[in-house]
Short mmCIF file of C-alpha atoms and ligand atoms in Angstrom, two decimals:
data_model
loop_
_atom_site.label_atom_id
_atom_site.label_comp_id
_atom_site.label_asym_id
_atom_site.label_seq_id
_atom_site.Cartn_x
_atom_site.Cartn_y
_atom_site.Cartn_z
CA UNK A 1 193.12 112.14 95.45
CA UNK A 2 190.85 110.50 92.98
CA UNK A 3 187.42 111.32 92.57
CA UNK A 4 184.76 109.18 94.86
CA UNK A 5 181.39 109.12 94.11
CA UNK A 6 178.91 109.46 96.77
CA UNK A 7 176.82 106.64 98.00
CA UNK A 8 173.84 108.20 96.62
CA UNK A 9 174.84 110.68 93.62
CA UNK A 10 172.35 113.64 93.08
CA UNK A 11 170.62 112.78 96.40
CA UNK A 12 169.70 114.68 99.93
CA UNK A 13 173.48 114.28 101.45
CA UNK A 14 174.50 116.01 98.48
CA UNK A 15 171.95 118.61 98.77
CA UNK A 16 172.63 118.86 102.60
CA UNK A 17 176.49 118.78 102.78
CA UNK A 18 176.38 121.74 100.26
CA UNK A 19 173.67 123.96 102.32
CA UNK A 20 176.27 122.61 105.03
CA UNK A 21 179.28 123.89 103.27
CA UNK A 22 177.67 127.76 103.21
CA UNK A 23 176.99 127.71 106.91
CA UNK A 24 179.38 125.31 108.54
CA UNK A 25 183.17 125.42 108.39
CA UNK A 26 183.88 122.95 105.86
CA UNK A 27 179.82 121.70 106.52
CA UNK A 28 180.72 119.63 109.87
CA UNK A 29 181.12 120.29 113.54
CA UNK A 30 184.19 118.09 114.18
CA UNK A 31 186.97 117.63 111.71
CA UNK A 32 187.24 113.94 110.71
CA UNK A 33 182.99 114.00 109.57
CA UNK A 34 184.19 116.14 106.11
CA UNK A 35 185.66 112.72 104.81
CA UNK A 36 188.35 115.01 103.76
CA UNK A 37 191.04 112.17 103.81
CA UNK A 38 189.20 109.68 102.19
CA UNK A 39 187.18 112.28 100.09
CA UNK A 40 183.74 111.97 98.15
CA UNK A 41 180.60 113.16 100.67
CA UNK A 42 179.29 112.13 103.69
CA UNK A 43 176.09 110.75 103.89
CA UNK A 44 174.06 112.34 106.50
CA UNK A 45 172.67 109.91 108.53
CA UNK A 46 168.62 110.16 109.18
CA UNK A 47 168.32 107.63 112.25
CA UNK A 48 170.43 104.26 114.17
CA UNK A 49 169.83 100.99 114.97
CA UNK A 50 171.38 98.71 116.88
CA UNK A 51 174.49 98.17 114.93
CA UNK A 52 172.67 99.72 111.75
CA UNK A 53 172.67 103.54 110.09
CA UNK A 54 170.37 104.79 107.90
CA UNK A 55 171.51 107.97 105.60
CA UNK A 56 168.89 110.28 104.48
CA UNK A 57 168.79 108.51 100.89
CA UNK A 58 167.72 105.67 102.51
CA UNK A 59 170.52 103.66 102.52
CA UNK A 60 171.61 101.57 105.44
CA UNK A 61 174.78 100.58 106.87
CA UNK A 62 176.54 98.31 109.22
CA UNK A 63 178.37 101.08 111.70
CA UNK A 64 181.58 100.28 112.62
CA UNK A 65 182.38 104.20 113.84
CA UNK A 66 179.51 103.68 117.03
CA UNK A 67 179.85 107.48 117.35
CA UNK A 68 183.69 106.99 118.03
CA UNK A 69 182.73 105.14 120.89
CA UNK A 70 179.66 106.25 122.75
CA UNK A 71 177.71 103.85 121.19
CA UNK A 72 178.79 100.38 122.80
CA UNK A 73 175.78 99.24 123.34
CA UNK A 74 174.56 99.71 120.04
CA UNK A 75 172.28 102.46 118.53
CA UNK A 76 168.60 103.23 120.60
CA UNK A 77 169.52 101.00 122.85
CA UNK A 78 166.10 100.34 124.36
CA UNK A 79 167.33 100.69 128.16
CA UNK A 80 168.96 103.64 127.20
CA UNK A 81 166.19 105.39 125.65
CA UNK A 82 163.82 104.41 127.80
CA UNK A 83 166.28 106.09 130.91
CA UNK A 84 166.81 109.28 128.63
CA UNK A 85 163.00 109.58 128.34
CA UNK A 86 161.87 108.89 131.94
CA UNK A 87 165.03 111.58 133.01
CA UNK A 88 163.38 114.30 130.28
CA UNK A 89 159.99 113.51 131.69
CA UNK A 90 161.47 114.89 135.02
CA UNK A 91 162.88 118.00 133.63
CA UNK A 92 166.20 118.64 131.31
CA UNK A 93 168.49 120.83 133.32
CA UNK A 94 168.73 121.82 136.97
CA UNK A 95 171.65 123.32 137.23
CA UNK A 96 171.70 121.96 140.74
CA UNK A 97 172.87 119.05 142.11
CA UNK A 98 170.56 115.54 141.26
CA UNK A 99 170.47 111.63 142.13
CA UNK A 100 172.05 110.85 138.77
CA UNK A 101 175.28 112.38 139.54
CA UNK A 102 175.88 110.55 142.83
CA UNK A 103 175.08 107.81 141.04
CA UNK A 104 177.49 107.76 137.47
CA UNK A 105 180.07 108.92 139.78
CA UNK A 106 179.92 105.40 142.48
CA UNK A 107 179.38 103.50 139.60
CA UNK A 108 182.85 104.48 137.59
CA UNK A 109 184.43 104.70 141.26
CA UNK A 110 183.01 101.28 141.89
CA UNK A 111 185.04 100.12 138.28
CA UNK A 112 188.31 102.19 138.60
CA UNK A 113 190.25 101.11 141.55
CA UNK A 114 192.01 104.47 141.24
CA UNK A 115 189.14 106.70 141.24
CA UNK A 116 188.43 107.92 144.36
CA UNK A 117 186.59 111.11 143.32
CA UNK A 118 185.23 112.13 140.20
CA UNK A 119 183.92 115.11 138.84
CA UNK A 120 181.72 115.33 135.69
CA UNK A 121 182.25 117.46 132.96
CA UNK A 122 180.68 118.13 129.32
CA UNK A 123 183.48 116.40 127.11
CA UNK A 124 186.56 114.65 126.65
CA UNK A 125 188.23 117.58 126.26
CA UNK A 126 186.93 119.17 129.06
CA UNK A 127 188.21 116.82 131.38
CA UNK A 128 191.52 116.35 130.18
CA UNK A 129 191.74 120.07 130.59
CA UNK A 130 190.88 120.57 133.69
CA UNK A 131 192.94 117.30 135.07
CA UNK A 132 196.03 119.21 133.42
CA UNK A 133 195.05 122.33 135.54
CA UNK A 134 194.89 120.46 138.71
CA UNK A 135 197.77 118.55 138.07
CA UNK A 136 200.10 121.64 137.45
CA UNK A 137 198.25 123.30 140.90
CA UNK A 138 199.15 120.04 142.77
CA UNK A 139 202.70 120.25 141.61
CA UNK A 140 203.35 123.92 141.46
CA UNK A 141 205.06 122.95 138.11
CA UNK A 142 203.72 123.91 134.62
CA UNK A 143 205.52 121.29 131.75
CA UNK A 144 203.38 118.58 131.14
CA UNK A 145 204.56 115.85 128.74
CA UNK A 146 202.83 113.95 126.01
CA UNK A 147 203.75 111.52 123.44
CA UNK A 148 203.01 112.49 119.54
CA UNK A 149 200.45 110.49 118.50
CA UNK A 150 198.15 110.68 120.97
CA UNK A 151 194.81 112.59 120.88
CA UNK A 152 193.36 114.54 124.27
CA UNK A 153 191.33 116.74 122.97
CA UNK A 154 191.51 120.00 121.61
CA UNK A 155 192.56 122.13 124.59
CA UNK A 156 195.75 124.46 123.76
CA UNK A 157 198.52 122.38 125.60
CA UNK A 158 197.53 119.19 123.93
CA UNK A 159 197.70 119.86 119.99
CA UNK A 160 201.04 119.35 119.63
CA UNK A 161 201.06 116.40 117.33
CA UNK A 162 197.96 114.53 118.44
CA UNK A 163 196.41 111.88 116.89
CA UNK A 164 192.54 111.85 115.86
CA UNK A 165 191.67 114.53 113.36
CA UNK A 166 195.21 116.53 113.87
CA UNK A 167 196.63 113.02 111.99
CA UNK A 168 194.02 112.24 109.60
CA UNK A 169 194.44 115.62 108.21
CA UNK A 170 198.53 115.60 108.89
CA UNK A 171 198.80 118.60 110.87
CA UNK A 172 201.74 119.15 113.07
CA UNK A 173 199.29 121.32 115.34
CA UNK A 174 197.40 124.08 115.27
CA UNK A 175 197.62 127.26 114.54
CA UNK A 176 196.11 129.73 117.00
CA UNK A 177 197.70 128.17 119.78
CA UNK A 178 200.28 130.55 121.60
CA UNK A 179 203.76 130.17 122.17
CA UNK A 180 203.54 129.85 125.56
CA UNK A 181 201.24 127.10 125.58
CA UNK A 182 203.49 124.98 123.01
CA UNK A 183 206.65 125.90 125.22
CA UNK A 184 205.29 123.91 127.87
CA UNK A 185 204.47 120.98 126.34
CA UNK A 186 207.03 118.49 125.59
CA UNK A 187 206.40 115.74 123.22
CA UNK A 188 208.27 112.51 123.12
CA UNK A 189 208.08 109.21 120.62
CA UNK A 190 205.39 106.74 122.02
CA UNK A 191 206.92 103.77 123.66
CA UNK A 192 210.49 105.16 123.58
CA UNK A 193 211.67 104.86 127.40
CA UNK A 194 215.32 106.59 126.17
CA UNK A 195 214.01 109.91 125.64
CA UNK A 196 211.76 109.73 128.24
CA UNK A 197 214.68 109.30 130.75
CA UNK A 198 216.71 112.00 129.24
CA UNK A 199 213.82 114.20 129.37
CA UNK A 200 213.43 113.65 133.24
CA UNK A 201 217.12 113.73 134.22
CA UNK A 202 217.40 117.21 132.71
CA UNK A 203 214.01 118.62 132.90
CA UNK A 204 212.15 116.18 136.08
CA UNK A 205 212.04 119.32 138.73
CA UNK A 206 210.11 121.43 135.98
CA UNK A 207 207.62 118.79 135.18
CA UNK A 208 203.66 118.81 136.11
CA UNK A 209 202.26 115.83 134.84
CA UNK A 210 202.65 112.96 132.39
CA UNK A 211 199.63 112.34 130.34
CA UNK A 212 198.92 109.33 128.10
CA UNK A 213 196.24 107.58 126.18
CA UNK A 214 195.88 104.30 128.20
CA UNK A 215 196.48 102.69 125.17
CA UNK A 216 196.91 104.98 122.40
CA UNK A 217 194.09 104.65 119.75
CA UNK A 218 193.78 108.34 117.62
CA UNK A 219 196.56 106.85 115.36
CA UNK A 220 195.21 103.55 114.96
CA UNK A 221 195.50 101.09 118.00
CA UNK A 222 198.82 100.57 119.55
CA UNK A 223 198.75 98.49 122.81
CA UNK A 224 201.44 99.63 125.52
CA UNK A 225 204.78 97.92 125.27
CA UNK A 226 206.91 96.04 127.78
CA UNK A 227 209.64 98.10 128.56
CA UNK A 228 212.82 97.30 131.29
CA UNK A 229 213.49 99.36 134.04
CA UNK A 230 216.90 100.19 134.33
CA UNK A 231 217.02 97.62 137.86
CA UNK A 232 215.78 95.36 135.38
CA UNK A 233 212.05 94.59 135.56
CA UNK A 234 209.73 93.90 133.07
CA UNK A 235 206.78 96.01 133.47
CA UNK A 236 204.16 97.71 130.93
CA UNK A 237 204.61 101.08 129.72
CA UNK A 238 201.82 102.53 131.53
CA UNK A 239 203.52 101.10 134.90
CA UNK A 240 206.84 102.77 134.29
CA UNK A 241 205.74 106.29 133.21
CA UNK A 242 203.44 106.17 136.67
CA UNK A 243 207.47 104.90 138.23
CA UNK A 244 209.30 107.74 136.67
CA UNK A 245 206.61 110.97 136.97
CA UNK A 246 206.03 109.70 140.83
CA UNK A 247 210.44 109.71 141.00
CA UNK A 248 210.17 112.99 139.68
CA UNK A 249 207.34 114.60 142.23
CA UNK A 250 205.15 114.56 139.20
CA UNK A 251 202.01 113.29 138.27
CA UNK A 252 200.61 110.43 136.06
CA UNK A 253 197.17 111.36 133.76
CA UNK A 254 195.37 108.01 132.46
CA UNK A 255 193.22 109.48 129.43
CA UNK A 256 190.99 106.79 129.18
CA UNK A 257 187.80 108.63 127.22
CA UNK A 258 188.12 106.39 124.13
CA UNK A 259 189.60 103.15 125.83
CA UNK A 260 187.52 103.49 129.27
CA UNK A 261 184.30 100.93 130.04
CA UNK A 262 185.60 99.54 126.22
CA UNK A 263 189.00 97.85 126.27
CA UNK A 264 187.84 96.12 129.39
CA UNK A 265 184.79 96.33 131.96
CA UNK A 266 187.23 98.64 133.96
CA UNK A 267 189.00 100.22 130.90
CA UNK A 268 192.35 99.32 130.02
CA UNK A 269 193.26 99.79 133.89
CA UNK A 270 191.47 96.68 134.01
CA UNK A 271 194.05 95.00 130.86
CA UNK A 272 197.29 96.31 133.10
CA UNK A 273 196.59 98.00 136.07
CA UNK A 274 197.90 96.36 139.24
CA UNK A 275 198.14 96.75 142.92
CA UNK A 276 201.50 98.09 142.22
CA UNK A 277 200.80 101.22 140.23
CA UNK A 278 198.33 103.62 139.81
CA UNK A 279 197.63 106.88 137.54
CA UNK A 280 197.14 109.84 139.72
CA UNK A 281 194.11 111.36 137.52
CA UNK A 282 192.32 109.70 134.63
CA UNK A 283 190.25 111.54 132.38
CA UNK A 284 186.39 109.76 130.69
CA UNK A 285 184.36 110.26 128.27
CA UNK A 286 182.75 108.47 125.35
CA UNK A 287 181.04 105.28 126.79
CA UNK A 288 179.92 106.78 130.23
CA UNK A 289 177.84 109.27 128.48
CA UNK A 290 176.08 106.82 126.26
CA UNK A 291 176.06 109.08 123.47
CA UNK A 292 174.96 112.07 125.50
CA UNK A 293 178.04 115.05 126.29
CA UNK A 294 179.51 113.89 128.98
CA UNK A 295 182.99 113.85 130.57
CA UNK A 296 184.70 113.00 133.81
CA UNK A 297 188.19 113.52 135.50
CA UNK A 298 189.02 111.69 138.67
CA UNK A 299 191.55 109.79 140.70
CA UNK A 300 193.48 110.40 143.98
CA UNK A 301 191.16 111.72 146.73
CA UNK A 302 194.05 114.30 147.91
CA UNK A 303 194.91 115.75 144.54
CA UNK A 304 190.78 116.05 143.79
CA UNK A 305 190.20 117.98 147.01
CA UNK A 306 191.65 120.75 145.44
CA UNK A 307 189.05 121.74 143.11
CA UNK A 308 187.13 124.54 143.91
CA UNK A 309 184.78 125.27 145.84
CA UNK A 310 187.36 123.98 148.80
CA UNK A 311 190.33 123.94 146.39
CA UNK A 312 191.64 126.87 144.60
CA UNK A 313 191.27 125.13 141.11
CA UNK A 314 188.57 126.33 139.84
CA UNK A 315 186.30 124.31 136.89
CA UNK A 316 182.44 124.22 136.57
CA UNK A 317 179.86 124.21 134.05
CA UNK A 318 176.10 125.36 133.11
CA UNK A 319 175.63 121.55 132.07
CA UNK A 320 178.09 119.44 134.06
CA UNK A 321 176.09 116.25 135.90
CA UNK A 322 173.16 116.97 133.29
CA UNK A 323 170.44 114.53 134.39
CA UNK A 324 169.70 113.20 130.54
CA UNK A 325 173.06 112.45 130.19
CA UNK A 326 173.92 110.66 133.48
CA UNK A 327 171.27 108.92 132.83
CA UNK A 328 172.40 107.52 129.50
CA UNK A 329 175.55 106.76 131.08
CA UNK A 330 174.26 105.13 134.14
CA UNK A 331 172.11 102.93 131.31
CA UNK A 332 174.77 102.20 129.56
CA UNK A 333 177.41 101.27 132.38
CA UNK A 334 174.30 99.18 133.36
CA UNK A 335 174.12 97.32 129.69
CA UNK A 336 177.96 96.76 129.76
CA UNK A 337 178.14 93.70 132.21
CA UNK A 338 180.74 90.86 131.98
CA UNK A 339 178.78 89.01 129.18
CA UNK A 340 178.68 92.43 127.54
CA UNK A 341 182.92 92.21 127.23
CA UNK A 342 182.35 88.53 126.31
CA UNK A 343 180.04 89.15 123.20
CA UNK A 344 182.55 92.27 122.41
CA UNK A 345 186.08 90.63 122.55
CA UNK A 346 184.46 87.71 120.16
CA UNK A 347 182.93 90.00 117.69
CA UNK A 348 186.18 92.00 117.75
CA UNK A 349 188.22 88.05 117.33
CA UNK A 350 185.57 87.73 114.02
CA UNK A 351 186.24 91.05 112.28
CA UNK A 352 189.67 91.08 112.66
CA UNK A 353 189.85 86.98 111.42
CA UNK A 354 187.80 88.04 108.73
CA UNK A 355 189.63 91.23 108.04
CA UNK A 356 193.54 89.59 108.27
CA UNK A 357 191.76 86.82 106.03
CA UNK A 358 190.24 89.24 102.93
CA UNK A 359 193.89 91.43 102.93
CA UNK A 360 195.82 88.65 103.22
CA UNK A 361 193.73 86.99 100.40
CA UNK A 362 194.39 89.84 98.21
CA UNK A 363 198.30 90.68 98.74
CA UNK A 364 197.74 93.93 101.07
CA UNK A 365 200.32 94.75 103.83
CA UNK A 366 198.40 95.35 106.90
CA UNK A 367 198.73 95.04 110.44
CA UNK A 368 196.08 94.62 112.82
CA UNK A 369 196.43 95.79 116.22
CA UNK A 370 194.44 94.99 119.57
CA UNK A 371 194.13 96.15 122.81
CA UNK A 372 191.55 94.18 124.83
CA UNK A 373 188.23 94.94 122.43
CA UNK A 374 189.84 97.55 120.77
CA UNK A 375 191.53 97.22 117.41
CA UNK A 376 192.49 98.76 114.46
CA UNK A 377 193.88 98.05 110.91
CA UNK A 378 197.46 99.69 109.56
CA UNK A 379 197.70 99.60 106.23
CA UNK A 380 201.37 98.64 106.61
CA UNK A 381 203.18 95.76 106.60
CA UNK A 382 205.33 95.63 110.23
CA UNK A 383 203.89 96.63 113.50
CA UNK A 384 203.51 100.15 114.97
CA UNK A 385 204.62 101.72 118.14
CA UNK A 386 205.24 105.43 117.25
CA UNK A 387 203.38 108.06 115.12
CA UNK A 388 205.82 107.94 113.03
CA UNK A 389 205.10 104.24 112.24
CA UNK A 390 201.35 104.74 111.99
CA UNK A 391 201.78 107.70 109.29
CA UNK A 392 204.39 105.32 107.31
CA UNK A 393 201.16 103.18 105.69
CA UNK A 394 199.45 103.38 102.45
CA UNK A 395 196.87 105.57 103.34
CA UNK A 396 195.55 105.68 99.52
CA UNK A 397 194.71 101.64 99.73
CA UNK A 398 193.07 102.54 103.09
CA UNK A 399 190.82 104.88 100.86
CA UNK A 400 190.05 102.62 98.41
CA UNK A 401 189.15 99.75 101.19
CA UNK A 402 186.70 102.24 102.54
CA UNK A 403 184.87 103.20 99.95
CA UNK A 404 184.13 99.88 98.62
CA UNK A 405 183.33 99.32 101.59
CA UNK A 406 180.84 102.24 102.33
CA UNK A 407 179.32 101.65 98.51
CA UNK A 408 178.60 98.01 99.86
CA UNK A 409 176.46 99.29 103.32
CA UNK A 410 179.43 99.14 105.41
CA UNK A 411 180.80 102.24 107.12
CA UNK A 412 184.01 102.48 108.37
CA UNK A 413 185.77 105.47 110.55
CA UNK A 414 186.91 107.87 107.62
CA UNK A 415 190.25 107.80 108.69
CA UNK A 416 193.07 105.30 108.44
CA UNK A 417 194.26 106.63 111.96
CA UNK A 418 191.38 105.54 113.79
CA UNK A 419 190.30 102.90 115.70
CA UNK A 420 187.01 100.71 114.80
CA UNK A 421 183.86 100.27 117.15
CA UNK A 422 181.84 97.22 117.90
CA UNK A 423 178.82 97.18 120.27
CA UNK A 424 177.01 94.28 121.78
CA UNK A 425 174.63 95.11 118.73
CA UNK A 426 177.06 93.77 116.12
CA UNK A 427 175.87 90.15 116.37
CA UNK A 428 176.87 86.97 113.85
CA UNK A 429 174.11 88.38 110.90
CA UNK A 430 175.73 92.13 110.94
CA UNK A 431 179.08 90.58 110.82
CA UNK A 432 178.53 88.30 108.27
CA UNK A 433 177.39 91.48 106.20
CA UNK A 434 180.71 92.67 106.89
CA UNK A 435 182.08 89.73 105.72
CA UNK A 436 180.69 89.58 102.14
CA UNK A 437 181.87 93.12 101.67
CA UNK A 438 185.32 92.56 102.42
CA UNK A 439 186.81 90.30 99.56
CA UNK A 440 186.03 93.19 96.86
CA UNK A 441 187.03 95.55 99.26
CA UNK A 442 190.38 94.10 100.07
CA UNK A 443 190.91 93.51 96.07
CA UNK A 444 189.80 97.33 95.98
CA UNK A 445 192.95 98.49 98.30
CA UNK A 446 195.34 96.38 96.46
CA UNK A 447 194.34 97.54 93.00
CA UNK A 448 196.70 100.76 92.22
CA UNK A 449 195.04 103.72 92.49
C1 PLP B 501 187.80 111.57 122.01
C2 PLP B 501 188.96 111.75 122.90
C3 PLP B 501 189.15 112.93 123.64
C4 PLP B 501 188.28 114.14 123.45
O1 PLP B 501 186.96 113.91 123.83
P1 PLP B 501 185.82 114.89 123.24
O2 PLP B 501 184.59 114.43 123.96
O3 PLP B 501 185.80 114.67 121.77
O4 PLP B 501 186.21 116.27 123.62
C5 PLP B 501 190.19 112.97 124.55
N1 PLP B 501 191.01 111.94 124.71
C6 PLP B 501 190.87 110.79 124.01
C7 PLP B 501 191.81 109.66 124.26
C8 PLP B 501 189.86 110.67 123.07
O5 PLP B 501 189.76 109.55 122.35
#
């Protein structure tokens, strides 16, 4: 890896990310923040704006990370500040039920045609967790199947070759998880309908659940596929894994915590759900807690009534329906009307014009993938399904793109696996910025390294 130099050499990030590095596992609380694959150091950022971050050195940026997707609405997003505020006015923590709760909950229920119950939790990971549990009480089974590739979290049974961090850093895993929990998790190639059938015709009885990103987007986006049935329809992905776990007595889990309230107004069930299919449980996160911890699993009223305290599942938590944080989410499910998804899916048709244009320009392979508002840049030349397709790009030109384009106030997820965020904040003048940055920065990728 060559040698990057900081935004700001000899300044506070420095200073910070080394009194980080004594205290902190490699100075950060979650993996990816290290800019460990792109290398050089993070800034630390000081305060946000709208679709603007300042670092501690006083530089600024355009954001295109949005927190890894809380941030939709853009940074201090005056509504949502203002809710926070009047909530911690009224007290931080009951640790008893509140209006707030009732509330978040009707208005994703009110979105999600599947949801029929929902119960808050404190994460993404959280959720998908505990929708694993109840699907493997439901069933009586304990296999649940994922495909490699996608991220849900960092709960035992799902490390087996996620996407997120677990890709940007090229781990097959991790270690510390037991035996047990790998042996009953079975991971198949995104998108390939083959295995998946072989898998059920020898294995169906033993399986719990199915679990999925909606659309994958921890290895970059990739936008479900149309598959055939073998009576010869052509339906989305998404439809036929809900086909074959229901012909199996198993269920479906939607993880929608990065793609929910952002692909669409009702998450990507709203790009290719139908009356025909459903997921049995999907799993939130991200957007409906505004940038505050908050999670949710929900779905089928039957398989939900059997979380404790009438259900035997048990799940709970000190924090769970926090008022601050429903309250950022109700804000910012409030912000994200139709013209929200309007101003999103044309900022997301100017980047990615822009982007295609500057790579193009300078002789880069890359493919740009979209799902709804959600897109992200391969720095390969042919189109990717699997995770073996998405770690088959030139990660080293993705480096170089990024720095340029962090040295020129533009900061991009640290990552060539990740998706990038827009927010209603990121308006013609912050794109334009974009805009001038990317010529050098394309030139920068294609230049060898
Ligand atoms: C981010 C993410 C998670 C984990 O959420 P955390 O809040 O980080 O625990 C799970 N699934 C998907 C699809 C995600 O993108």
């Amino acid at each position: 890896m060559p040698q990057y130099a900081t935004p700001t050499p000899g300044g506070l990030s420095e200073e910070l990310f080394a009194r980080a590095r004594r205290v902190i596992p490699s100075g950060v609380n979650s993996p990816v923040r290290a800019f460990g694959s792109v290398g050089g150091t993070p800034p630390f950022l000081a305060s946000a704006r709208g679709a603007l971050l300042q670092d501690v050195d006083g530089r600024e940026y355009v954001d295109l990370v949005g927190s890894w997707g809380p941030m939709i609405l853009g940074h201090a997003h005056d509504a949502v500040v203002e809710a926070v505020r009047e909530a911690a006015g009224r007290g931080l923590s009951f640790g008893a039920p509140q209006a707030g709760e009732v509330n978040l909950a009707e208005a994703v229920i009110d979105r999600i045609r599947p949801v029929e119950s929902l119960r808050l939790v404190n994460s993404g990971t959280e959720a998908t967790m505990s929708a694993l549990r109840l699907a493997r009480a439901f069933t009586g089974r304990d296999v649940i199947v994922k495909f490699a590739g996608c991220y849900h979290g960092h709960a035992d049974a799902l490390l087996a070759e996620a996407g997120s961090g677990v890709a940007t850093f090229g781990m097959p895993g991790s270690a510390g998880v037991t035996a047990a929990a790998a042996k009953d998790t079975v991971v198949l190639p995104y998108g390939d309908v083959d295995a998946l059938r072989t898998l059920m015709a020898t294995r169906g009885g033993e399986i719990a659940a199915i679990i999925t990103e909606a659309a994958p987007a921890n290895m970059g986006v990739v936008a479900p596929p149309t598959v055939l049935t073998e009576d010869g329809r052509e339906i989305g992905f998404n439809q036929l894994l809900a086909e074959t776990a229901h012909a199996a007595g198993a269920l479906l889990i939607s993880d929608e915590v990065l793609t929910g309230f952002r692909a669409s107004r009702e998450g990507h069930y709203g790009l290719d759900g139908s009356e025909e299919w459903a997921p049995d449980l999907l799993t939130f996160g991200k957007v409906i807690g505004g940038g505050l911890p908050v999670g949710a699993f929900g779905g089928r009223a039957d398989v939900m009534a059997l979380l404790a305290p009438a259900g035997p599942v048990y799940q709970a938590g000190t924090l769970s329906g926090n008022p601050l944080a429903t309250a950022a989410g109700l804000a910012t499910l409030a912000g994200l009307d139709d013209a929200a998804y309007v101003q999103l899916n044309r900022a997301a048709d100017v980047l990615t014009g822009m982007v295609g244009e500057a790579l193009t320009a300078a002789g880069v392979p890359h493919v740009i993938q979209r799902t709804g508002t959600l897109f992200s840049v391969f720095f390969r030349d042919r189109p990717v399904v699997t995770y073996e397709d998405a770690k088959d790009q030139d990660t080293a030109a993705f480096s170089r793109f990024f720095h340029s384009l962090l040295d020129a106030g533009v900061y991009l997820p640290p990552s060539a696996f990740e998706a990038w965020f827009l927010s209603t904040a990121h308006d013609d003048a912050v794109l334009d910025r974009i805009g001038e940055a990317l010529p050098a920065a394309a030139r920068a990728a294609a230049a060898q390294g």
